Amino acid sequence: MPILQVNNIYKSFGQTKVLDDISFSLERGQALAIIGSSGSGKTTLLRCLNFLETPDAGTITVNGETLFNAADRGSTSDAEIRKKRLHFGMVFQSFHLFPQYTALENVMLAGLMLAKERPDYKKNKKEIHEEIEHAAIGLLEKMSLEGRMSHYPHQLSGGQQQRVAIARALALQPDILCFDEPTSALDPELTGEVLRVIRSLADQHTTMIIVTHEMAFARDVADHILFMDGGVIVEEGTPAELFENTQNDRTRAFLSRFSQNS
């Protein structure tokens, strides 16, 4: 059974249809890349998965649990939405770190907030904090940020900030890690830093969805690729199928533009 099943998702903003009958699945341990021109609906799709936007129609199922069904919205309380978001770890284009917290505190923050809801929190507060801190330190070490844990975001390079953001997204052990063009705000040298981290996560069979304009990276890392244009999935397949045996003229034209610009 796929870890993620998305069926017939539609989303409009006013009269503008942004997602038009989007359906796909993702297997556990696979990396899915979503490519396409700006405005094709890629980011909106990720935001719908993470409940930052509400689809107009369709269903979203994770691990056999239906998280969203437009025909039966169920509870829409903040607490219920937060619970649903725990299935997804989100890494944004522009880091979105809290400037008043250190790198370590940024990674610990969500865990500490959730810990306060535990019935044993008051009794075991010290041990719970130590456990969360230990896990956060391990994640930052995994990101090669051993010497930057006490630094604030403004003291970090863009690549370092994005690696903190990745550690933060991993902190709650989500089912699926989502990247929304994670290198678009970085120069080429720092882009390499972040792509190496994502490549390492793929090697460890982390389940991921990666929205990216890095075609060579998508081809090398993804198990499956979706090409979106005009709010629809135009073509999908393995990297070899999409890049070497393209079936759709729109896909071919898009890949040709990137080949000319590289």
Coordinates of C-alpha atoms in Angstrom, one line a residue:
M1 CA 0.0 0.0 0.0
P2 CA 1.4 3.5 -0.9
I3 CA 2.4 5.7 2.0
L4 CA 0.6 8.6 0.2
Q5 CA -2.4 8.5 -2.1
V6 CA -3.6 11.7 -3.6
N7 CA -6.9 11.5 -5.6
N8 CA -8.6 14.1 -7.8
I9 CA -7.3 17.2 -6.0
Y10 CA -8.7 20.5 -7.3
K11 CA -7.8 24.0 -6.1
S12 CA -8.9 27.4 -7.4
F13 CA -8.1 30.9 -6.2
G14 CA -11.1 33.0 -7.3
Q15 CA -11.6 32.2 -11.0
T16 CA -8.1 30.9 -11.5
K17 CA -7.9 27.1 -11.4
V18 CA -4.5 26.2 -10.0
L19 CA -4.8 22.4 -9.5
D20 CA -7.0 20.4 -11.9
D21 CA -7.7 16.8 -11.0
I22 CA -4.3 15.9 -9.5
S23 CA -3.8 12.2 -8.6
F24 CA -0.7 10.3 -7.7
S25 CA 0.8 7.9 -5.2
L26 CA 4.1 7.6 -3.4
E27 CA 5.7 4.5 -2.0
R28 CA 7.5 4.4 1.3
G29 CA 11.2 5.1 1.0
Q30 CA 10.9 6.7 -2.4
A31 CA 11.8 10.2 -3.6
L32 CA 9.3 11.9 -5.8
A33 CA 10.4 15.0 -7.8
I34 CA 7.9 17.4 -9.1
I35 CA 9.1 19.6 -12.0
G36 CA 7.5 22.3 -14.1
S37 CA 7.5 26.0 -14.9
S38 CA 6.8 28.7 -12.3
G39 CA 3.0 28.9 -11.9
S40 CA 2.3 25.3 -12.8
G41 CA 0.8 24.5 -9.4
K42 CA 3.8 22.7 -7.8
T43 CA 4.0 24.8 -4.6
T44 CA 0.2 24.9 -4.2
L45 CA 0.1 21.1 -4.4
L46 CA 2.7 20.9 -1.5
R47 CA 0.7 23.5 0.5
C48 CA -2.5 21.4 0.1
L49 CA -0.6 18.3 1.3
N50 CA 0.6 20.2 4.3
F51 CA -2.8 21.8 5.0
L52 CA -1.5 25.3 4.4
E53 CA -4.2 25.5 1.7
T54 CA -7.5 23.6 1.6
P55 CA -8.3 21.8 -1.7
D56 CA -11.7 22.4 -3.2
A57 CA -12.2 18.7 -4.0
G58 CA -10.4 15.4 -3.7
T59 CA -8.8 13.1 -1.0
I60 CA -5.4 12.8 0.7
T61 CA -4.6 9.5 2.4
V62 CA -1.4 8.7 4.4
N63 CA -0.7 5.3 5.7
G64 CA -4.3 4.2 5.0
E65 CA -5.7 7.1 7.0
T66 CA -7.8 9.7 5.1
L67 CA -6.5 13.0 6.2
F68 CA -8.6 15.1 3.8
N69 CA -11.9 14.3 2.0
A70 CA -13.7 17.2 0.5
A71 CA -16.9 15.3 0.6
D72 CA -16.6 15.0 4.4
R73 CA -14.4 17.7 5.8
G74 CA -14.7 16.5 9.4
S75 CA -13.0 18.6 12.1
T76 CA -11.2 21.7 10.9
S77 CA -10.0 22.9 14.4
D78 CA -6.5 24.2 14.7
A79 CA -5.6 21.2 16.9
E80 CA -6.9 18.7 14.3
I81 CA -5.0 20.5 11.5
R82 CA -1.8 20.5 13.5
K83 CA -2.2 16.7 14.1
K84 CA -2.6 16.1 10.3
R85 CA 0.5 18.2 9.6
L86 CA 2.6 15.9 11.7
H87 CA 2.6 13.5 8.8
F88 CA 4.6 16.0 6.7
G89 CA 7.8 17.7 7.3
M90 CA 8.0 20.9 5.3
V91 CA 11.2 22.7 4.0
F92 CA 10.4 26.0 2.4
Q93 CA 12.3 28.1 -0.2
S94 CA 13.4 30.8 2.3
F95 CA 14.2 28.8 5.4
H96 CA 11.6 30.5 7.7
L97 CA 13.7 30.1 10.8
F98 CA 12.7 32.0 13.9
P99 CA 15.3 34.8 14.2
Q100 CA 15.1 35.0 18.0
Y101 CA 16.1 31.4 18.5
T102 CA 19.4 29.7 17.9
A103 CA 19.8 26.8 15.4
L104 CA 19.4 24.3 18.2
E105 CA 16.3 26.1 19.6
N106 CA 14.7 26.2 16.2
V107 CA 15.1 22.5 15.8
M108 CA 13.8 21.8 19.4
L109 CA 10.8 24.2 19.3
A110 CA 8.1 22.1 17.7
G111 CA 9.0 19.1 19.9
L112 CA 8.8 21.2 23.1
M113 CA 5.5 22.7 22.1
L114 CA 4.0 19.2 21.5
A115 CA 5.6 17.9 24.7
K116 CA 3.5 20.3 26.8
E117 CA 0.4 18.4 25.7
R118 CA 1.7 15.1 27.2
P119 CA 0.0 14.1 30.4
D120 CA 3.4 13.4 32.0
Y121 CA 5.0 16.7 31.0
K122 CA 5.0 18.4 34.4
K123 CA 6.2 15.4 36.2
N124 CA 9.0 14.6 33.7
K125 CA 9.8 18.0 32.3
K126 CA 13.6 17.9 32.7
E127 CA 13.9 14.4 31.2
I128 CA 11.6 15.3 28.2
H129 CA 13.6 18.5 27.5
E130 CA 16.9 16.5 27.6
E131 CA 15.5 13.9 25.2
I132 CA 14.3 16.5 22.7
E133 CA 17.6 18.4 23.0
H134 CA 19.6 15.2 22.4
A135 CA 17.6 14.3 19.3
A136 CA 18.0 17.9 18.0
I137 CA 21.7 17.8 18.5
G138 CA 21.9 14.5 16.6
L139 CA 20.0 16.0 13.7
L140 CA 22.2 19.1 13.5
E141 CA 25.3 16.9 13.6
K142 CA 23.8 14.9 10.7
M143 CA 23.6 18.2 8.8
S144 CA 27.3 18.9 9.6
L145 CA 26.4 21.9 11.8
E146 CA 28.2 20.8 15.0
G147 CA 29.9 24.2 15.5
R148 CA 26.8 26.2 14.6
M149 CA 24.2 25.1 17.2
S150 CA 24.4 28.2 19.3
H151 CA 24.3 30.5 16.3
Y152 CA 21.3 32.6 15.4
P153 CA 20.0 32.6 11.9
H154 CA 21.6 35.9 11.0
Q155 CA 25.0 34.4 11.9
L156 CA 24.5 31.5 9.4
S157 CA 24.9 31.3 5.6
G158 CA 21.9 30.6 3.5
G159 CA 23.0 27.0 3.0
Q160 CA 23.5 26.6 6.8
Q161 CA 20.1 28.1 7.5
Q162 CA 18.5 25.7 5.0
R163 CA 20.2 22.7 6.7
V164 CA 18.8 23.9 10.0
A165 CA 15.4 24.0 8.4
I166 CA 15.9 20.4 7.1
A167 CA 16.8 19.3 10.6
R168 CA 13.7 21.0 12.0
A169 CA 11.5 19.3 9.4
L170 CA 13.0 15.9 10.5
A171 CA 12.6 16.6 14.2
L172 CA 9.1 15.2 14.5
Q173 CA 9.9 12.1 12.4
P174 CA 7.3 12.8 9.7
D175 CA 6.1 10.2 7.3
I176 CA 7.0 12.3 4.3
L177 CA 9.6 15.1 4.0
C178 CA 8.5 17.9 1.5
F179 CA 10.9 20.3 -0.1
D180 CA 9.6 23.4 -1.9
E181 CA 12.4 24.5 -4.2
P182 CA 14.9 24.3 -1.3
T183 CA 17.8 25.8 -3.3
S184 CA 16.0 28.7 -5.2
A185 CA 17.3 31.3 -2.7
L186 CA 20.9 30.1 -2.7
D187 CA 23.9 30.8 -4.9
P188 CA 25.5 27.8 -6.7
E189 CA 28.1 26.9 -4.0
L190 CA 25.5 26.9 -1.2
T191 CA 23.0 25.0 -3.5
G192 CA 25.5 22.2 -3.6
E193 CA 25.6 22.0 0.2
V194 CA 21.8 21.5 0.4
L195 CA 21.6 19.1 -2.5
R196 CA 24.2 16.9 -0.9
V197 CA 22.1 16.7 2.2
I198 CA 19.0 15.7 0.3
R199 CA 20.9 13.2 -1.8
S200 CA 22.1 11.6 1.5
L201 CA 18.5 11.4 2.8
A202 CA 17.5 9.7 -0.5
D203 CA 20.3 7.2 0.0
Q204 CA 18.9 6.5 3.4
H205 CA 15.5 5.8 1.8
T206 CA 13.8 8.8 3.4
T207 CA 10.3 9.3 1.8
M208 CA 10.4 12.6 0.1
I209 CA 8.6 14.9 -2.3
I210 CA 10.9 17.5 -3.9
V211 CA 9.7 20.4 -6.0
T212 CA 12.8 21.5 -7.9
H213 CA 14.2 23.3 -10.9
E214 CA 17.4 21.4 -10.6
M215 CA 16.8 18.9 -13.5
A216 CA 20.1 17.1 -13.2
F217 CA 19.5 16.6 -9.5
A218 CA 15.9 15.4 -10.1
R219 CA 17.1 12.9 -12.7
D220 CA 19.8 11.6 -10.4
V221 CA 18.0 11.3 -7.1
A222 CA 14.3 10.8 -7.8
D223 CA 12.6 7.4 -8.1
H224 CA 9.7 8.9 -9.9
I225 CA 9.0 12.3 -11.5
L226 CA 5.9 14.3 -12.2
F227 CA 5.9 17.1 -14.8
M228 CA 3.2 19.7 -14.1
D229 CA 2.0 22.4 -16.4
G230 CA -1.1 24.6 -16.1
G231 CA -2.2 22.9 -12.9
V232 CA -2.3 19.4 -14.4
I233 CA 0.1 16.4 -14.4
V234 CA 1.1 16.3 -18.0
E235 CA 3.5 13.3 -17.8
E236 CA 5.0 11.1 -15.2
G237 CA 7.5 8.2 -14.9
T238 CA 10.9 7.2 -13.9
P239 CA 13.8 9.6 -14.6
A240 CA 14.8 7.4 -17.6
E241 CA 11.3 7.5 -19.0
L242 CA 10.8 11.2 -18.5
F243 CA 14.2 12.4 -19.7
E244 CA 15.1 9.8 -22.3
N245 CA 11.7 8.7 -23.7
T246 CA 9.5 11.8 -23.3
Q247 CA 6.0 11.1 -24.7
N248 CA 4.4 14.6 -24.4
D249 CA 5.3 17.7 -26.5
R250 CA 4.8 20.0 -23.5
T251 CA 7.3 17.9 -21.4
R252 CA 9.8 17.9 -24.3
A253 CA 9.6 21.6 -24.7
F254 CA 10.1 22.2 -21.0
L255 CA 13.1 20.0 -20.8
S256 CA 14.6 21.5 -23.9
R257 CA 14.4 25.0 -22.4
F258 CA 16.3 23.8 -19.3
S259 CA 18.9 22.0 -21.5
Q260 CA 19.5 25.2 -23.4
N261 CA 19.9 27.3 -20.2
S262 CA 22.3 24.8 -18.5

